[in-house]
CSV table of C-alpha atoms and ligand atoms in Angstrom, one decimal:
chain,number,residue,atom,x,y,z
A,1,UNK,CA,-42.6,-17.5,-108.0
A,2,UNK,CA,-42.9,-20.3,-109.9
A,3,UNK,CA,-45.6,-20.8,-112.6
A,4,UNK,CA,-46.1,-24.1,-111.9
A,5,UNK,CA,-47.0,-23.4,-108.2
A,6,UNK,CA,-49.2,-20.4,-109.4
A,7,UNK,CA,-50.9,-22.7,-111.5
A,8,UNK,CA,-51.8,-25.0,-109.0
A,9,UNK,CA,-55.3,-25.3,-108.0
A,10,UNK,CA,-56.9,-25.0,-104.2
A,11,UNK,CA,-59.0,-27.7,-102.9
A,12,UNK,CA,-62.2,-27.5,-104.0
A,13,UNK,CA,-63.3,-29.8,-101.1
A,14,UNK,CA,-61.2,-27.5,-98.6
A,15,UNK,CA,-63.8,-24.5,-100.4
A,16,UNK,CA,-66.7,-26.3,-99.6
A,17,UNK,CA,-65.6,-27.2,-95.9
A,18,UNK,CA,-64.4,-23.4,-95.4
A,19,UNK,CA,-67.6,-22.7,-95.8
A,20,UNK,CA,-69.1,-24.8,-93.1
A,21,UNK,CA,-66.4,-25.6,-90.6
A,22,UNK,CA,-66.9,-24.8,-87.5
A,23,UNK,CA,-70.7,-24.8,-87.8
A,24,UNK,CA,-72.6,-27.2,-85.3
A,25,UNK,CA,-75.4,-27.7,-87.5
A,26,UNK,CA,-73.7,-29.5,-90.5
A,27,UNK,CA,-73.2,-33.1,-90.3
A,28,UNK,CA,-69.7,-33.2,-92.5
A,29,UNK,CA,-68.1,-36.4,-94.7
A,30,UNK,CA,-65.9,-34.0,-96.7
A,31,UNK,CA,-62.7,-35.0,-95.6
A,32,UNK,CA,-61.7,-38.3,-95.7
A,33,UNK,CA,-60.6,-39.3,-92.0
A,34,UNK,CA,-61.9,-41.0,-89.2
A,35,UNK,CA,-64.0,-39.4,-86.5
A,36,UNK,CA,-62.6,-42.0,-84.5
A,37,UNK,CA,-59.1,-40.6,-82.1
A,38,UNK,CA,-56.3,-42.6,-82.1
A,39,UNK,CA,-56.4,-45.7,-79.8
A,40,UNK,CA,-55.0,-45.1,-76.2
A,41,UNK,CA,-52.1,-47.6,-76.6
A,42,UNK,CA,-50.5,-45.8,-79.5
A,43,UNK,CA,-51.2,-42.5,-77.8
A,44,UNK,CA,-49.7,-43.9,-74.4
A,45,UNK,CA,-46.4,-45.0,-76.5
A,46,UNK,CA,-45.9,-41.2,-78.1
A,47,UNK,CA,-46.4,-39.9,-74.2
A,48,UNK,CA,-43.9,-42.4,-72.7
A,49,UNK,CA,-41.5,-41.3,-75.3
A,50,UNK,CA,-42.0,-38.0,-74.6
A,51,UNK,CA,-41.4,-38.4,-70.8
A,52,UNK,CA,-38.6,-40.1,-72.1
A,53,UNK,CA,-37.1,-36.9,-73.1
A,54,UNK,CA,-36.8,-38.2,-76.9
A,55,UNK,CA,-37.0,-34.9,-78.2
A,56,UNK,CA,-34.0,-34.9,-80.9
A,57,UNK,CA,-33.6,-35.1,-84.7
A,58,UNK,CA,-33.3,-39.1,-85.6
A,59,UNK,CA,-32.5,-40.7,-88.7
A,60,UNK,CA,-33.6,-39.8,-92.2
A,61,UNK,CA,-34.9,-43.1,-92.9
A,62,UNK,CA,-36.6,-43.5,-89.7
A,63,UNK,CA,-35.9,-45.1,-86.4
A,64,UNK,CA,-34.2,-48.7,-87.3
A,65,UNK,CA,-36.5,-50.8,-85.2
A,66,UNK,CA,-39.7,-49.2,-87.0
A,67,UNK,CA,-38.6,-49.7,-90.2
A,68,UNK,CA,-37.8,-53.7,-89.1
A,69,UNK,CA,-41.6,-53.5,-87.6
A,70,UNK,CA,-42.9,-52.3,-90.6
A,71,UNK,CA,-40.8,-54.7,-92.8
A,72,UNK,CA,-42.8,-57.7,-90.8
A,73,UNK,CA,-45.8,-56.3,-91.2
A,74,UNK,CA,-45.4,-55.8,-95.1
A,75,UNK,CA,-43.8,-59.5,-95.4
A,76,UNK,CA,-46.6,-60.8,-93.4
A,77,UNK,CA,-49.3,-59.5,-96.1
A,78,UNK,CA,-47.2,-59.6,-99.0
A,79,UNK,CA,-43.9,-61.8,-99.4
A,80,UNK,CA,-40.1,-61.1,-97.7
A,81,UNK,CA,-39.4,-57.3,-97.9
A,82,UNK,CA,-36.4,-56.4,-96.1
A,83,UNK,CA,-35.8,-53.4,-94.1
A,84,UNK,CA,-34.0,-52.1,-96.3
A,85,UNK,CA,-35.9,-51.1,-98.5
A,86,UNK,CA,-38.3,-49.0,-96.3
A,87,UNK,CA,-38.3,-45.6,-95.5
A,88,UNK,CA,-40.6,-43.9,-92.6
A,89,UNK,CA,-41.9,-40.7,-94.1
A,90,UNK,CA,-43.5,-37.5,-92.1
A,91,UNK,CA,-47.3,-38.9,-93.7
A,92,UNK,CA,-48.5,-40.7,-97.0
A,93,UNK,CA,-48.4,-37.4,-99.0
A,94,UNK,CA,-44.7,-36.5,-97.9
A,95,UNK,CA,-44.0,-40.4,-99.0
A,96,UNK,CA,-45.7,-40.0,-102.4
A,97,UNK,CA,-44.3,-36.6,-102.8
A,98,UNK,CA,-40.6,-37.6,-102.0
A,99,UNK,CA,-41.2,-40.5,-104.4
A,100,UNK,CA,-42.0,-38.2,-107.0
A,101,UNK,CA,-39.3,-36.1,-106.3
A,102,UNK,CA,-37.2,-38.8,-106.8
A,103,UNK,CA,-38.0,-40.1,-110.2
A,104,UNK,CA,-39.7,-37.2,-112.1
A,105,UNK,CA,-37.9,-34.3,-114.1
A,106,UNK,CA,-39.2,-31.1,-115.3
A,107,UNK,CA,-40.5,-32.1,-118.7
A,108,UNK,CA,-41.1,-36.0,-117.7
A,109,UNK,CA,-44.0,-37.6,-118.8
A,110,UNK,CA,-46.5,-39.1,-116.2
A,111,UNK,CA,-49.4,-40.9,-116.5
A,112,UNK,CA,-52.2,-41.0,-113.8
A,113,UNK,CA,-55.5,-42.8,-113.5
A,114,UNK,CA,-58.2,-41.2,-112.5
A,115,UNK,CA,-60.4,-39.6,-110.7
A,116,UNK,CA,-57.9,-39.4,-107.5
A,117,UNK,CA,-56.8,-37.9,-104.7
A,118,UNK,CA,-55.8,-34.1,-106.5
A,119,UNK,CA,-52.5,-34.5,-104.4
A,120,UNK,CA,-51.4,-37.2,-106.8
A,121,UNK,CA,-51.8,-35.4,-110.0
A,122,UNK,CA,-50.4,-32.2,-108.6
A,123,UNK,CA,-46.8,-34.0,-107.0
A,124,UNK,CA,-45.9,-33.8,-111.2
A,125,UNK,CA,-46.6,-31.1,-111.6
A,126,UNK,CA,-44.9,-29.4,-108.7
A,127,UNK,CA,-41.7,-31.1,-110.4
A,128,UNK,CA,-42.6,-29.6,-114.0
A,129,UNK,CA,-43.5,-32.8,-115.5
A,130,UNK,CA,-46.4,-33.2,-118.5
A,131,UNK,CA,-49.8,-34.7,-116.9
A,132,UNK,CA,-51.3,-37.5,-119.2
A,133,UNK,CA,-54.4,-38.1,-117.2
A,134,UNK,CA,-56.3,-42.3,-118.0
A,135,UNK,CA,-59.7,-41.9,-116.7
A,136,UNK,CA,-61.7,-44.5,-115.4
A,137,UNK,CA,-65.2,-45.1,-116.7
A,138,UNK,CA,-68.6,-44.7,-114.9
A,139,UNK,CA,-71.0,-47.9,-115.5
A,140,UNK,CA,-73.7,-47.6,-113.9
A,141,UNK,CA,-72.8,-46.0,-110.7
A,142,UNK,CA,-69.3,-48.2,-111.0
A,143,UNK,CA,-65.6,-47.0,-112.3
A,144,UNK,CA,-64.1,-49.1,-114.2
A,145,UNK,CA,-60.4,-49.2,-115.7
A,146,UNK,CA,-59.8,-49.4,-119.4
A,147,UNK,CA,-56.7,-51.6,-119.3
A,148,UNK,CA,-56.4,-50.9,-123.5
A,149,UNK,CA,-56.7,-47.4,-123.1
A,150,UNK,CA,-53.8,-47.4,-120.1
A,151,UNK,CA,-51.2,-49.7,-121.5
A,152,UNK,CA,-51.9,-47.6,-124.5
A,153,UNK,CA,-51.1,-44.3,-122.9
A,154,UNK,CA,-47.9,-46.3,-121.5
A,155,UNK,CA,-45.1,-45.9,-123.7
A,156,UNK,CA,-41.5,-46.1,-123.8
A,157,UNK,CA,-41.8,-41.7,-123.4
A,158,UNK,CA,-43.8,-42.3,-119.8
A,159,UNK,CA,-41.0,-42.1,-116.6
A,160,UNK,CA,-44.0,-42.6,-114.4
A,161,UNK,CA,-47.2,-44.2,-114.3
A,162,UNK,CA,-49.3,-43.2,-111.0
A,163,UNK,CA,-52.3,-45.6,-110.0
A,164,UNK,CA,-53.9,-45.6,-106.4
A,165,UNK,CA,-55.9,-48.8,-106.0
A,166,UNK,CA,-58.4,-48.8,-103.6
A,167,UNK,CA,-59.4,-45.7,-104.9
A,168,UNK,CA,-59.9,-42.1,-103.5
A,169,UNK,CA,-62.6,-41.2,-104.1
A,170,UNK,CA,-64.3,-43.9,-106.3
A,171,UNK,CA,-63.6,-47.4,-104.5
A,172,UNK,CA,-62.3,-48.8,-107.5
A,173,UNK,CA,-59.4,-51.6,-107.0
A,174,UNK,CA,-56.9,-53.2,-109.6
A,175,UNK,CA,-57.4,-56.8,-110.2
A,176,UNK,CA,-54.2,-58.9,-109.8
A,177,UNK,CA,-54.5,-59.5,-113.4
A,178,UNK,CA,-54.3,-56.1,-114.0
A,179,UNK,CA,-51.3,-55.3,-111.8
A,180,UNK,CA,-49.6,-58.1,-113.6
A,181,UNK,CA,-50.5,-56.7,-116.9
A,182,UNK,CA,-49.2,-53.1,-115.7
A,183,UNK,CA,-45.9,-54.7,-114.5
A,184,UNK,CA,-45.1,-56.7,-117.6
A,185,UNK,CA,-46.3,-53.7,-119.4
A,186,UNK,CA,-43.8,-51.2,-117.9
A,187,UNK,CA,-40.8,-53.2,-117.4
A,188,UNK,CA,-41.0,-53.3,-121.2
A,189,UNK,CA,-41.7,-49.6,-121.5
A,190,UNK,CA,-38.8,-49.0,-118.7
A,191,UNK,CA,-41.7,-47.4,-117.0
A,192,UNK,CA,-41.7,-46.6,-113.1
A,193,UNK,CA,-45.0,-47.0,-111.1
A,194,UNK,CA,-45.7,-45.4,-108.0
A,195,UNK,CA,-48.5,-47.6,-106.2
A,196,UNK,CA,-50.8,-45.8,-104.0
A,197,UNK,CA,-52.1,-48.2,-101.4
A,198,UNK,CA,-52.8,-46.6,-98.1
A,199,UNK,CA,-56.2,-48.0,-98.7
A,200,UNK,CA,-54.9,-51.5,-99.0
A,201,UNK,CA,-56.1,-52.8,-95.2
A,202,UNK,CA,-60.1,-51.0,-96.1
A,203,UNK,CA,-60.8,-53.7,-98.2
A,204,UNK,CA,-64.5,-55.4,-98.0
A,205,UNK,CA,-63.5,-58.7,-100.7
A,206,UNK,CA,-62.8,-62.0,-99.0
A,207,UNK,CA,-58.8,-62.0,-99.7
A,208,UNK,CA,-56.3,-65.1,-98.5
A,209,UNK,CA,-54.3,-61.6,-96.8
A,210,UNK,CA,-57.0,-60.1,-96.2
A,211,UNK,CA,-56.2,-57.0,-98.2
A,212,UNK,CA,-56.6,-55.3,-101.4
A,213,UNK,CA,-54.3,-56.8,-104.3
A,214,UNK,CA,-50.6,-55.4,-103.8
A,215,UNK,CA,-48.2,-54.4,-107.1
A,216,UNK,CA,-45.8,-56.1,-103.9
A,217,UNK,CA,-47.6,-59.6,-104.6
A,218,UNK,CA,-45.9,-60.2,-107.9
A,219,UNK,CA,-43.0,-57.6,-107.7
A,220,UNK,CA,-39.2,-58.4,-107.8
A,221,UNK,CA,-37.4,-57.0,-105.4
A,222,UNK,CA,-35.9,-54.7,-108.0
A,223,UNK,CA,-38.9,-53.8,-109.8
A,224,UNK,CA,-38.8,-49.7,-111.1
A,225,UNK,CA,-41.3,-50.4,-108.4
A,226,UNK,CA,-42.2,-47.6,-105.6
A,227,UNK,CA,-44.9,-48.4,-103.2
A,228,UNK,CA,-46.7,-45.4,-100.9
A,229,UNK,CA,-48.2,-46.2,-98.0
A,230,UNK,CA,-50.0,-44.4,-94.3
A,231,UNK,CA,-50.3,-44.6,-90.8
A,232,UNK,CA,-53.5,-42.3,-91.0
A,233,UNK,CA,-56.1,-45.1,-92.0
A,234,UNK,CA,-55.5,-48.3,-90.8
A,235,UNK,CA,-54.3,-47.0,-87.8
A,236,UNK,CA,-56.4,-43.8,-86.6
A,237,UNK,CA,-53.5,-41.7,-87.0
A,238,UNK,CA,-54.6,-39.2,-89.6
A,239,UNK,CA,-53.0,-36.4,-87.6
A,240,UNK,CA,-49.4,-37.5,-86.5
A,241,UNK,CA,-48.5,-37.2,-90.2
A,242,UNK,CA,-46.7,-40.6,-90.7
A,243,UNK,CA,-46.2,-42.9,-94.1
A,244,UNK,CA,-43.5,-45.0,-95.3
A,245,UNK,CA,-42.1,-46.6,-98.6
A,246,UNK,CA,-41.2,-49.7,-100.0
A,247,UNK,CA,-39.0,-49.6,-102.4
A,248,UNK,CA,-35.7,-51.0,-104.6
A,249,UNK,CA,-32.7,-51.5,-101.8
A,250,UNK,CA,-30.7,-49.6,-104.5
A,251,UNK,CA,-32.9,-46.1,-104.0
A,252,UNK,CA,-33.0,-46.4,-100.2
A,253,UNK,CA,-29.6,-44.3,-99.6
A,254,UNK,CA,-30.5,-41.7,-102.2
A,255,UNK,CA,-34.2,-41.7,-100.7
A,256,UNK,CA,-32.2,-40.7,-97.2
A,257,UNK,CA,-30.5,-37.8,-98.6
A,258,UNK,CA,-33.9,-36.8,-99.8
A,259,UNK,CA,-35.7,-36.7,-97.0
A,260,UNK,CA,-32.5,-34.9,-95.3
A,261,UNK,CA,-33.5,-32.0,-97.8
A,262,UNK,CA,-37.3,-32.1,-96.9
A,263,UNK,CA,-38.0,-32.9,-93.1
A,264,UNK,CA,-34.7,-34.4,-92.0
A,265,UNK,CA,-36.3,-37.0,-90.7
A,266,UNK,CA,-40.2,-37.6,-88.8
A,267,UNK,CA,-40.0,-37.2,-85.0
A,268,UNK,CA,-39.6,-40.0,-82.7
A,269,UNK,CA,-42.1,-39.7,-80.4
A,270,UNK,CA,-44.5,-40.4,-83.5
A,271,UNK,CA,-42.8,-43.4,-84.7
A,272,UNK,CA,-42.5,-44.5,-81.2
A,273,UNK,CA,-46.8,-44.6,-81.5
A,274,UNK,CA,-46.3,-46.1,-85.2
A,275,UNK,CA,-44.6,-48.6,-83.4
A,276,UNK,CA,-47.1,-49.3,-81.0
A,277,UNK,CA,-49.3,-49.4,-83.6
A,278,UNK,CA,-48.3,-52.0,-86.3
A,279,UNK,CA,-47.1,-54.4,-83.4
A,280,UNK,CA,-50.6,-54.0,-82.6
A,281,UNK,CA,-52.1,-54.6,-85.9
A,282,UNK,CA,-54.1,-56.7,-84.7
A,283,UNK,CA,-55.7,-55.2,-82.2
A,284,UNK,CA,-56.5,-52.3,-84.3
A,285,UNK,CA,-57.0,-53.0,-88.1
A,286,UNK,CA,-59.0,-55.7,-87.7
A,287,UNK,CA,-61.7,-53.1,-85.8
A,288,UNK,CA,-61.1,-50.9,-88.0
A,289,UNK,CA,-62.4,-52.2,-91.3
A,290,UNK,CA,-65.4,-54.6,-89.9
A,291,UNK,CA,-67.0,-50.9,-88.3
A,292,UNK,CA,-66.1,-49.4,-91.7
A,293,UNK,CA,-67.7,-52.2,-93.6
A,294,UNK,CA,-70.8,-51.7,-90.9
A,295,UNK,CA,-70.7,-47.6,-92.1
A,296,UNK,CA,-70.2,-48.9,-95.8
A,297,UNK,CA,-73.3,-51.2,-95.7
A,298,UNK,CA,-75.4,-48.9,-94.0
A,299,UNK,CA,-74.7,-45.8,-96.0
A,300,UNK,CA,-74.9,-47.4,-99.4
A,301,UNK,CA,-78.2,-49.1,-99.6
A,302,UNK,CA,-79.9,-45.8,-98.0
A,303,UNK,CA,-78.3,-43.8,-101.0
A,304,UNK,CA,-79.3,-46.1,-103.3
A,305,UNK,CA,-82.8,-45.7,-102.5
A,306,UNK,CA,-82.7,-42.2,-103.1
A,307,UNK,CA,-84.3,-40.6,-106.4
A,308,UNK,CA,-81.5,-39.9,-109.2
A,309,UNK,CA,-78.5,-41.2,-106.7
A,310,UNK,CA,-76.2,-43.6,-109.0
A,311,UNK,CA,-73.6,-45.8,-106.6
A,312,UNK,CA,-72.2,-48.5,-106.4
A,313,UNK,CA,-70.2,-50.0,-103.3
A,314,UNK,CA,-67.0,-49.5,-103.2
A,315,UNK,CA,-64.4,-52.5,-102.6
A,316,UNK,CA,-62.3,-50.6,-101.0
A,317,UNK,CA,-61.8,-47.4,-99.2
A,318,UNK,CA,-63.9,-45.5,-96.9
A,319,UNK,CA,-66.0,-43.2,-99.5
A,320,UNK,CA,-69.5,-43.8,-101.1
A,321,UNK,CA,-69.1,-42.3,-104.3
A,322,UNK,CA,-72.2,-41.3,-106.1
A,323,UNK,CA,-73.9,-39.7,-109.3
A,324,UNK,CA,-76.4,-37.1,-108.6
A,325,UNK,CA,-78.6,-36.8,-111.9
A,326,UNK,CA,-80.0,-33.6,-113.0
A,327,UNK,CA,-76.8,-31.5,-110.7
A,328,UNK,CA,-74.1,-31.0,-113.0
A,329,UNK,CA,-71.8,-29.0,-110.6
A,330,UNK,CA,-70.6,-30.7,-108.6
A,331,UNK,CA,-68.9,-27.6,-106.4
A,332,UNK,CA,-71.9,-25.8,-106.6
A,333,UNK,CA,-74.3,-28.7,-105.5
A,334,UNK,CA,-71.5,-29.8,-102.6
A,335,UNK,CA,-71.8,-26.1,-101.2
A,336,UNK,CA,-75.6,-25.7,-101.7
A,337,UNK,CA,-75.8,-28.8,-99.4
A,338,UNK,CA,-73.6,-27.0,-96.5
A,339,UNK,CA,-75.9,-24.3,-97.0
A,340,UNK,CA,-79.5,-25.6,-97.7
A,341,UNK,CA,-79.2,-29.2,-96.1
A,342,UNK,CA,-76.2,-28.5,-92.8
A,343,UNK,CA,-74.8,-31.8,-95.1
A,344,UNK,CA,-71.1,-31.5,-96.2
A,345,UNK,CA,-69.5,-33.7,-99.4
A,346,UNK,CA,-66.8,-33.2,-101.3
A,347,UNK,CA,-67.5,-32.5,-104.8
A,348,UNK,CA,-66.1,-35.1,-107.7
A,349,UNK,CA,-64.8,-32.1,-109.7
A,350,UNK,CA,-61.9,-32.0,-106.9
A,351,UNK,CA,-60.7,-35.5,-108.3
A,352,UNK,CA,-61.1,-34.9,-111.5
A,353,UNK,CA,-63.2,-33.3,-114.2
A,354,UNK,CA,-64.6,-36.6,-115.6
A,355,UNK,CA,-66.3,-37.0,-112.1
A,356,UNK,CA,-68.2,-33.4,-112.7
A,357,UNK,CA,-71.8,-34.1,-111.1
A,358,UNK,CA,-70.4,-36.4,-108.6
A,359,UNK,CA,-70.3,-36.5,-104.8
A,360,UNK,CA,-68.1,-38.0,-102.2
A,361,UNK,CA,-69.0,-39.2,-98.9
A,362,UNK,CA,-66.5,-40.6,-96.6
A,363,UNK,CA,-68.5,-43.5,-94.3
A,364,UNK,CA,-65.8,-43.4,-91.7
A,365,UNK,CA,-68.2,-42.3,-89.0
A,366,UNK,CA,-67.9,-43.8,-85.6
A,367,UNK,CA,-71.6,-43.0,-84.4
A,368,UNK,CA,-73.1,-45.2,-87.4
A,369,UNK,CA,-76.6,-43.2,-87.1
A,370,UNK,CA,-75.1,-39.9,-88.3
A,371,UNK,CA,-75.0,-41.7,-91.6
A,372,UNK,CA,-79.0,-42.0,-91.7
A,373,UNK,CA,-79.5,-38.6,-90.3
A,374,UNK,CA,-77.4,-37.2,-93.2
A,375,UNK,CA,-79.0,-39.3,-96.0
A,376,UNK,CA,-82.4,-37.8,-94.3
A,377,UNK,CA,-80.8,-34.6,-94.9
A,378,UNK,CA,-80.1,-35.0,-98.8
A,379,UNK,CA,-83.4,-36.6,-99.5
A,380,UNK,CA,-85.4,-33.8,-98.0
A,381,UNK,CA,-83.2,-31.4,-99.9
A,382,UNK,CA,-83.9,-33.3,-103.0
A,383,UNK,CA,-87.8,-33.6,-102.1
A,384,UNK,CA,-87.6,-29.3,-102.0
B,1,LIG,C1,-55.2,-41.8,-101.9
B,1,LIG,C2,-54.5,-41.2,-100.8
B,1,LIG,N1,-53.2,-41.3,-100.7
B,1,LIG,C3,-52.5,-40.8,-99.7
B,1,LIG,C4,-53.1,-40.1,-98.7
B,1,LIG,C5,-52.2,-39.5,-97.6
B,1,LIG,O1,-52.5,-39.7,-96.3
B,1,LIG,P1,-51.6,-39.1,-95.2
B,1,LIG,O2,-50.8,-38.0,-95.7
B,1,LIG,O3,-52.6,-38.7,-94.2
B,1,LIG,O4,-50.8,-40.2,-94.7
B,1,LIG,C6,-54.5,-40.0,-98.7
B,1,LIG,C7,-55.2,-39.2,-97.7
B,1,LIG,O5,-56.4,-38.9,-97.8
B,1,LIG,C8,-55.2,-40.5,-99.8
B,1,LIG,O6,-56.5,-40.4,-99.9
């Protein structure tokens, strides 16, 4: 086996769930999906295509007329993007994976910001490549980016630089000044970045687009530009594992035989949903955020009135996440809850070590009141 696979740490959110899945008595925000199930017209297209009898491999880059529908959907927020240049990928992490694939050799240097997702920082090392990790910095209950500190850690030795804005788990978002300065920045360095924005739609600002700032806003077409994206969140579709990419025309062949040698190719009963889906954007984002706003905006001001919580709200995303002074384990705090308080988080030490001492909570909880009850939950638990 490879070392670099042995090395690779388990979730420490999937430790603390294991240890209260299943149990009716714990009101869980661990993971960070919907409670909500997929609307009925997207389920309705997967069945029809089913009865259908579409039941047969399809092409590596995904059915043609998905990848025009999601070409029109990216164009509408963000500028022309042909359909060449988009690939339809089994799920965001096979789309940030296969992107990763693509550009990073053993030995590579990559540099990621953090905290994140743990995914993102393990994709490099999967390949063999050397981690340089940019952390964000807590200020008072906010993370902020060090622009310096990152261009500074960019240099002409860095084949990668990884950034997911809005941020899993800390709500953090790049500033279009920002994603300007990283562009300039690493077309000088020769520098790929692979932009994480599956969050972009769960954005609570007042935007023109009304979504998160986009590396695609400013980008040329031929940009060392890769951009990962999901069905699971602005669609309720966490569970048919289905993403896609933007990226240069010239990668799109090579990015085919890729996903040949991974999954061949996602099935087409779930792009025929994925379909139904981003036609109907609009009947389903839209919803989507405003309730999650509702969830944001009811969670948050309840934390912050708690004793020793530190949090600010998060621009984007669906997670409050919060400083809990006085706990400085955050694993060992996250699984006390499950056990003491039936309340399950996800620790910050999953995202990164920085965040030790932190919790995350994803809001994205249909019944709104479940919020209260588990806020009620932690401040007893606190008061013991
Ligand atoms: C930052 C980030 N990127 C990508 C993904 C991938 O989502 P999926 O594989 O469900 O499409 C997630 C899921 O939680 C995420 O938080």
């Amino acid at each position: 086996m490879r070392q670099a696979i042995q090395n690779l740490e388990e979730s420490k959110t999937r430790e603390v769930a294991n240890a209260g899945m299943g149990r009716s008595d714990v009101l869980a925000f661990w993971f960070g999906e919907s409670d909500e199930v997929t609307p009925d017209f997207v389920r309705e297209a997967a069945i029809e295509s089913l009865r259908k009898g579409e039941t047969f491999y399809a092409h590596n880059l995904g059915l043609p007329e998905l990848r025009e529908a999601v070409a029109r959907y990216t164009s509408a927020l963000h500028g022309p993007v042909g359909s060449e240049r988009i690939a339809i990928t089994s799920g965001g992490v096979n789309a940030l994976m296969l992107a990763v694939q693509m550009l990073v050799d053993a030995g590579d240097e990559v540099v990621a910001v953090t905290p994140v997702w743990p995914n993102l920082t393990a994709q490099p090392l999967i390949m063999g490549a050397k981690l340089k990790r940019v952390s964000l910095q807590p200020v008072d209950g906010a993370w902020q980016l060090d622009l310096p500190a990152l261009l500074a850690a960019i240099t002409p030795q860095t084949k990668l630089l990884i950034v997911n804005a809005p941020n899993n788990p800390t709500g953090w978002t790049l500033s279009r000044a920002e994603q300007q300065a990283l562009l300039d920045h690493c077309r000088l360095t020769g520098t790929w970045i692979l932009a994480d924005e599956v969050y972009e739609r769960l954005y609570y600002e007042t935007t023109p687009n009304g979504c998160a700032p986009s590396f695609l806003d400013m980008a040329r077409p031929d940009d060392r530009l890769v951009v990962a994206h999901s069905f699971s969140k602005s669609f309720l579709m966490t569970g048919w594992r289905l993403g896609w990419l933007v990226m240069p025309a010239a990668m799109t062949p090579h990015m085919g035989k890729l996903v040949e040698f991974n999954t061949s190719c996602a099935s087409v009963f779930t792009q025929r949903a994925a379909l139904a889906a981003v036609e109907g954007t609009s009947e389903v984002t839209p919803r989507v955020v405003s309730h999650l706003k509702l969830c944001r905006d009811t969670l948050v001001p309840q934390l912050q009135a708690l004793p020793r919580v530190q949090l600010r709200p998060a621009a984007g995303g669906m997670y409050a996440f919060f400083k809990l002074d006085g706990f400085d384990d955050s694993l060992a705090v996250a699984k006390r809850l499950v056990a003491e308080a039936g309340l399950g988080l996800a620790p910050g030490n999953a995202f990164a070590p920085e965040a030790q001492g932190w919790l995350r909570w994803c809001f994205a909880s249909r019944d709104v009141s479940r919020l209260g009850q588990g806020v009620e939950r932690l401040k007893s638990w606190l008061a013991l």
